[in-house]
mmCIF file of C-alpha atoms in Angstrom:
data_model
loop_
_atom_site.group_PDB
_atom_site.id
_atom_site.type_symbol
_atom_site.label_atom_id
_atom_site.label_comp_id
_atom_site.label_asym_id
_atom_site.label_seq_id
_atom_site.Cartn_x
_atom_site.Cartn_y
_atom_site.Cartn_z
ATOM 1 C CA MET A 1 0.000 0.000 0.000
ATOM 2 C CA THR A 2 1.341 3.421 -0.997
ATOM 3 C CA ARG A 3 0.733 6.062 1.649
ATOM 4 C CA ILE A 4 -0.116 9.502 0.268
ATOM 5 C CA ALA A 5 -0.446 12.902 1.944
ATOM 6 C CA ILE A 6 -2.042 15.987 0.383
ATOM 7 C CA VAL A 7 -1.093 19.602 1.122
ATOM 8 C CA GLU A 8 -3.645 21.956 -0.447
ATOM 9 C CA ASP A 9 -5.370 25.030 0.991
ATOM 10 C CA ASN A 10 -8.445 24.882 -1.247
ATOM 11 C CA LYS A 11 -10.960 22.533 0.423
ATOM 12 C CA LEU A 12 -12.705 21.568 -2.824
ATOM 13 C CA ILE A 13 -9.460 20.767 -4.627
ATOM 14 C CA ARG A 14 -8.149 18.944 -1.558
ATOM 15 C CA GLU A 15 -11.214 16.702 -1.489
ATOM 16 C CA SER A 16 -10.964 16.133 -5.251
ATOM 17 C CA LEU A 17 -7.362 15.002 -4.859
ATOM 18 C CA VAL A 18 -8.418 12.578 -2.145
ATOM 19 C CA ASP A 19 -11.032 11.154 -4.513
ATOM 20 C CA PHE A 20 -8.415 10.870 -7.266
ATOM 21 C CA VAL A 21 -6.073 8.965 -4.957
ATOM 22 C CA HIS A 22 -8.810 6.547 -3.952
ATOM 23 C CA THR A 23 -9.494 5.566 -7.566
ATOM 24 C CA ASP A 24 -6.688 3.048 -7.144
ATOM 25 C CA PRO A 25 -7.003 0.482 -4.316
ATOM 26 C CA GLU A 26 -3.210 0.366 -3.959
ATOM 27 C CA TYR A 27 -3.148 3.979 -2.717
ATOM 28 C CA GLN A 28 -4.222 5.285 0.663
ATOM 29 C CA CYS A 29 -4.561 8.948 1.642
ATOM 30 C CA VAL A 30 -3.197 9.053 5.172
ATOM 31 C CA CYS A 31 -3.277 12.800 5.774
ATOM 32 C CA THR A 32 -4.502 16.106 4.334
ATOM 33 C CA CYS A 33 -3.240 19.563 5.330
ATOM 34 C CA ALA A 34 -4.381 23.074 4.421
ATOM 35 C CA THR A 35 -1.117 24.896 5.191
ATOM 36 C CA ALA A 36 2.614 24.317 5.028
ATOM 37 C CA GLU A 37 2.893 24.838 8.767
ATOM 38 C CA GLU A 38 0.324 22.111 9.402
ATOM 39 C CA ALA A 39 2.111 19.802 6.979
ATOM 40 C CA LEU A 40 5.484 20.265 8.663
ATOM 41 C CA LYS A 41 3.924 19.412 12.016
ATOM 42 C CA THR A 42 1.631 16.577 10.916
ATOM 43 C CA LEU A 43 3.259 14.677 8.053
ATOM 44 C CA PRO A 44 6.223 13.287 10.031
ATOM 45 C CA LYS A 45 3.696 11.498 12.249
ATOM 46 C CA HIS A 46 2.111 9.747 9.256
ATOM 47 C CA GLN A 47 5.294 8.957 7.292
ATOM 48 C CA PRO A 48 3.760 9.219 3.796
ATOM 49 C CA ASP A 49 5.536 7.685 0.817
ATOM 50 C CA ILE A 50 4.328 10.435 -1.509
ATOM 51 C CA VAL A 51 3.163 14.007 -0.914
ATOM 52 C CA LEU A 52 0.967 15.924 -3.357
ATOM 53 C CA MET A 53 1.952 19.547 -2.758
ATOM 54 C CA ASP A 54 0.355 22.827 -3.833
ATOM 55 C CA ILE A 55 2.713 25.767 -4.474
ATOM 56 C CA GLN A 56 0.571 28.748 -3.527
ATOM 57 C CA LEU A 57 -0.121 28.131 0.144
ATOM 58 C CA PRO A 58 -0.906 30.865 2.710
ATOM 59 C CA ASN A 59 2.171 32.171 4.568
ATOM 60 C CA LEU A 60 4.873 29.572 3.866
ATOM 61 C CA SER A 61 4.904 28.510 0.201
ATOM 62 C CA GLY A 62 4.708 24.965 -1.057
ATOM 63 C CA ILE A 63 8.246 25.266 -2.421
ATOM 64 C CA GLU A 64 9.647 26.225 0.990
ATOM 65 C CA CYS A 65 7.517 23.513 2.589
ATOM 66 C CA THR A 66 8.998 20.980 0.152
ATOM 67 C CA ALA A 67 12.551 21.967 1.083
ATOM 68 C CA ARG A 68 11.826 21.612 4.793
ATOM 69 C CA LEU A 69 9.890 18.367 4.405
ATOM 70 C CA LYS A 70 12.819 16.790 2.563
ATOM 71 C CA GLN A 71 14.887 17.393 5.684
ATOM 72 C CA LEU A 72 12.219 15.862 7.931
ATOM 73 C CA LEU A 73 11.191 13.068 5.555
ATOM 74 C CA PRO A 74 14.141 12.467 3.204
ATOM 75 C CA THR A 75 12.600 9.352 1.637
ATOM 76 C CA ALA A 76 9.223 10.961 0.908
ATOM 77 C CA GLN A 77 8.647 11.749 -2.766
ATOM 78 C CA ILE A 78 6.976 15.115 -3.372
ATOM 79 C CA ILE A 79 4.911 15.897 -6.468
ATOM 80 C CA MET A 80 3.880 19.494 -7.064
ATOM 81 C CA VAL A 81 0.237 19.784 -8.159
ATOM 82 C CA THR A 82 -0.406 23.377 -9.156
ATOM 83 C CA VAL A 83 -1.918 25.821 -11.624
ATOM 84 C CA TYR A 84 1.446 27.557 -12.121
ATOM 85 C CA GLU A 85 3.503 26.619 -15.153
ATOM 86 C CA ASP A 86 6.141 29.362 -15.305
ATOM 87 C CA THR A 87 9.715 28.180 -15.654
ATOM 88 C CA GLU A 88 10.972 29.946 -12.524
ATOM 89 C CA ARG A 89 8.538 28.159 -10.197
ATOM 90 C CA ILE A 90 9.163 24.826 -11.919
ATOM 91 C CA PHE A 91 12.912 24.940 -11.314
ATOM 92 C CA LYS A 92 12.576 26.342 -7.803
ATOM 93 C CA ALA A 93 10.293 23.422 -6.920
ATOM 94 C CA LEU A 94 12.653 20.869 -8.441
ATOM 95 C CA ARG A 95 15.652 22.400 -6.674
ATOM 96 C CA ALA A 96 13.725 22.274 -3.397
ATOM 97 C CA GLY A 97 13.384 18.519 -3.777
ATOM 98 C CA ALA A 98 10.208 17.892 -5.768
ATOM 99 C CA CYS A 99 10.404 14.826 -8.005
ATOM 100 C CA GLY A 100 7.438 15.686 -10.226
ATOM 101 C CA TYR A 101 5.329 18.607 -11.405
ATOM 102 C CA LEU A 102 1.689 18.247 -12.467
ATOM 103 C CA LEU A 103 -0.913 20.823 -13.430
ATOM 104 C CA LYS A 104 -4.204 20.765 -11.537
ATOM 105 C CA CYS A 105 -6.076 20.363 -14.797
ATOM 106 C CA CYS A 106 -4.787 16.788 -15.011
ATOM 107 C CA GLY A 107 -7.332 14.000 -14.680
ATOM 108 C CA PRO A 108 -7.404 11.173 -12.121
ATOM 109 C CA GLU A 109 -5.744 8.784 -14.567
ATOM 110 C CA GLU A 110 -2.748 11.101 -15.000
ATOM 111 C CA LEU A 111 -2.458 11.643 -11.250
ATOM 112 C CA VAL A 112 -2.586 7.937 -10.457
ATOM 113 C CA SER A 113 -0.117 7.249 -13.268
ATOM 114 C CA ALA A 114 2.216 9.911 -11.851
ATOM 115 C CA VAL A 115 2.145 8.335 -8.400
ATOM 116 C CA ARG A 116 2.904 4.952 -9.923
ATOM 117 C CA GLU A 117 5.775 6.429 -11.948
ATOM 118 C CA VAL A 118 7.295 7.996 -8.830
ATOM 119 C CA ARG A 119 7.128 4.676 -6.996
ATOM 120 C CA GLN A 120 9.057 3.159 -9.915
ATOM 121 C CA GLY A 121 11.768 5.806 -9.697
ATOM 122 C CA GLY A 122 10.450 8.192 -12.347
ATOM 123 C CA ALA A 123 9.921 11.960 -12.394
ATOM 124 C CA PRO A 124 6.451 12.652 -13.811
ATOM 125 C CA MET A 125 5.573 15.981 -15.388
ATOM 126 C CA SER A 126 2.556 17.246 -17.260
ATOM 127 C CA ARG A 127 3.345 17.506 -20.971
ATOM 128 C CA GLU A 128 3.159 21.309 -20.852
ATOM 129 C CA ILE A 129 5.734 21.357 -18.034
ATOM 130 C CA ALA A 130 8.059 18.883 -19.760
ATOM 131 C CA ARG A 131 8.070 21.075 -22.882
ATOM 132 C CA LYS A 132 9.025 24.134 -20.813
ATOM 133 C CA VAL A 133 11.864 22.257 -19.103
ATOM 134 C CA ILE A 134 13.231 21.043 -22.441
ATOM 135 C CA ALA A 135 12.900 24.515 -23.975
ATOM 136 C CA SER A 136 14.828 26.065 -21.092
ATOM 137 C CA PHE A 137 17.824 23.826 -21.843
ATOM 138 C CA GLN A 138 17.671 24.675 -25.537
ATOM 139 C CA GLU A 139 17.845 28.444 -24.961
ATOM 140 C CA PRO A 140 21.313 30.090 -25.046
ATOM 141 C CA PRO A 141 22.458 31.158 -21.565
ATOM 142 C CA VAL A 142 21.266 34.700 -20.828
ATOM 143 C CA ALA A 143 24.556 35.588 -19.179
ATOM 144 C CA ALA A 144 26.518 34.523 -22.258
ATOM 145 C CA ALA A 145 24.340 36.630 -24.557
ATOM 146 C CA GLN A 146 24.762 39.642 -22.292
ATOM 147 C CA VAL A 147 28.546 39.259 -22.073
ATOM 148 C CA GLU A 148 28.744 39.025 -25.868
ATOM 149 C CA GLY A 149 27.200 42.513 -25.966
ATOM 150 C CA LEU A 150 30.158 44.067 -24.120
ATOM 151 C CA SER A 151 32.795 46.060 -25.933
ATOM 152 C CA THR A 152 36.429 44.918 -26.147
ATOM 153 C CA ARG A 153 37.455 47.496 -23.540
ATOM 154 C CA GLU A 154 34.617 46.487 -21.202
ATOM 155 C CA LEU A 155 35.678 42.829 -21.501
ATOM 156 C CA GLU A 156 39.287 43.758 -20.707
ATOM 157 C CA ILE A 157 38.175 45.578 -17.581
ATOM 158 C CA LEU A 158 35.886 42.709 -16.582
ATOM 159 C CA GLU A 159 38.736 40.205 -17.024
ATOM 160 C CA LEU A 160 40.924 42.225 -14.657
ATOM 161 C CA LEU A 161 38.023 42.688 -12.272
ATOM 162 C CA ALA A 162 37.512 38.921 -12.193
ATOM 163 C CA ALA A 163 41.220 38.508 -11.425
ATOM 164 C CA GLY A 164 40.745 40.601 -8.297
ATOM 165 C CA HIS A 165 42.347 43.856 -9.386
ATOM 166 C CA PRO A 166 41.028 47.129 -7.887
ATOM 167 C CA ASN A 167 40.126 50.085 -10.109
ATOM 168 C CA LYS A 168 43.520 51.761 -9.632
ATOM 169 C CA GLN A 169 45.438 48.707 -10.869
ATOM 170 C CA ILE A 170 43.021 48.206 -13.758
ATOM 171 C CA ALA A 171 43.548 51.813 -14.800
ATOM 172 C CA SER A 172 47.324 51.429 -14.586
ATOM 173 C CA ARG A 173 47.395 48.211 -16.620
ATOM 174 C CA LEU A 174 45.180 49.613 -19.376
ATOM 175 C CA GLY A 175 46.612 53.132 -19.409
ATOM 176 C CA LEU A 176 43.338 54.697 -18.311
ATOM 177 C CA THR A 177 42.275 57.042 -15.536
ATOM 178 C CA GLU A 178 40.304 55.638 -12.607
ATOM 179 C CA SER A 179 37.309 57.770 -13.587
ATOM 180 C CA THR A 180 37.365 56.180 -17.058
ATOM 181 C CA VAL A 181 37.447 52.702 -15.498
ATOM 182 C CA ARG A 182 34.467 53.612 -13.310
ATOM 183 C CA TRP A 183 32.659 54.921 -16.378
ATOM 184 C CA HIS A 184 33.236 51.645 -18.236
ATOM 185 C CA LEU A 185 32.154 49.634 -15.186
ATOM 186 C CA TRP A 186 28.939 51.602 -15.001
ATOM 187 C CA HIS A 187 28.160 50.505 -18.569
ATOM 188 C CA VAL A 188 29.142 46.918 -17.739
ATOM 189 C CA TYR A 189 26.724 46.862 -14.793
ATOM 190 C CA ASN A 190 23.913 48.200 -16.970
ATOM 191 C CA LYS A 191 24.523 45.715 -19.763
ATOM 192 C CA LEU A 192 24.767 42.744 -17.387
ATOM 193 C CA HIS A 193 21.850 43.967 -15.258
ATOM 194 C CA VAL A 194 23.861 43.803 -12.032
ATOM 195 C CA ARG A 195 24.511 46.243 -9.208
ATOM 196 C CA SER A 196 27.915 45.300 -7.860
ATOM 197 C CA ARG A 197 31.400 44.120 -8.771
ATOM 198 C CA THR A 198 30.696 40.716 -7.259
ATOM 199 C CA GLU A 199 27.522 40.188 -9.299
ATOM 200 C CA ALA A 200 29.321 41.302 -12.468
ATOM 201 C CA VAL A 201 32.187 38.856 -11.881
ATOM 202 C CA LEU A 202 29.807 35.970 -11.084
ATOM 203 C CA LYS A 203 27.788 36.551 -14.245
ATOM 204 C CA PHE A 204 30.980 36.878 -16.296
ATOM 205 C CA GLN A 205 32.378 33.619 -14.906
ATOM 206 C CA SER A 206 29.053 31.861 -15.451
ATOM 207 C CA ALA A 207 29.057 32.960 -19.111
ATOM 208 C CA ARG A 208 32.642 31.753 -19.632
ATOM 209 C CA SER A 209 31.844 28.311 -18.209
ATOM 210 C CA ALA A 210 28.589 27.921 -20.228
#
């Protein structure tokens, strides 16, 4: 018997998920929670095998709840069941420890199939979500595209910045005044959409390693 817990603040959707789970006699819903706080307190007592988790919960989000639950229940498999399909939330959920991502518009057959896939070691995703994940890996890195837009002089300054040189040394090496170096750095920050030397260097290094 596979033990399933549901974390969902909407009572109607929560009850629908319970009904979906019970369409297969091999699955048992052992616990339902309306908030992340309740889930963190209650789920460890029930030791579910799988958790169906909403993202948009009151106060603590489902993503943060997932991260904390993985510390409390490291063997529990967490599937996000949500209306959100933006790439940022998808990857945040997966980084937090979710092993699957389903849209709430899925039917009971897809939900039951997803639970079965997780039990077999898979990572189920709605087709719309899978397409977004694949597309994100096919896009050129944003940082690389931004760095390519820098001028030769700006790249020279960024190289020296990444090597740890202060403005005075950069100016000396390139035969510039410090005010000119600051002027170039201001343009670098704008083009890379960063606000500090550290952020600029991190984005530059990320682009070089892409």
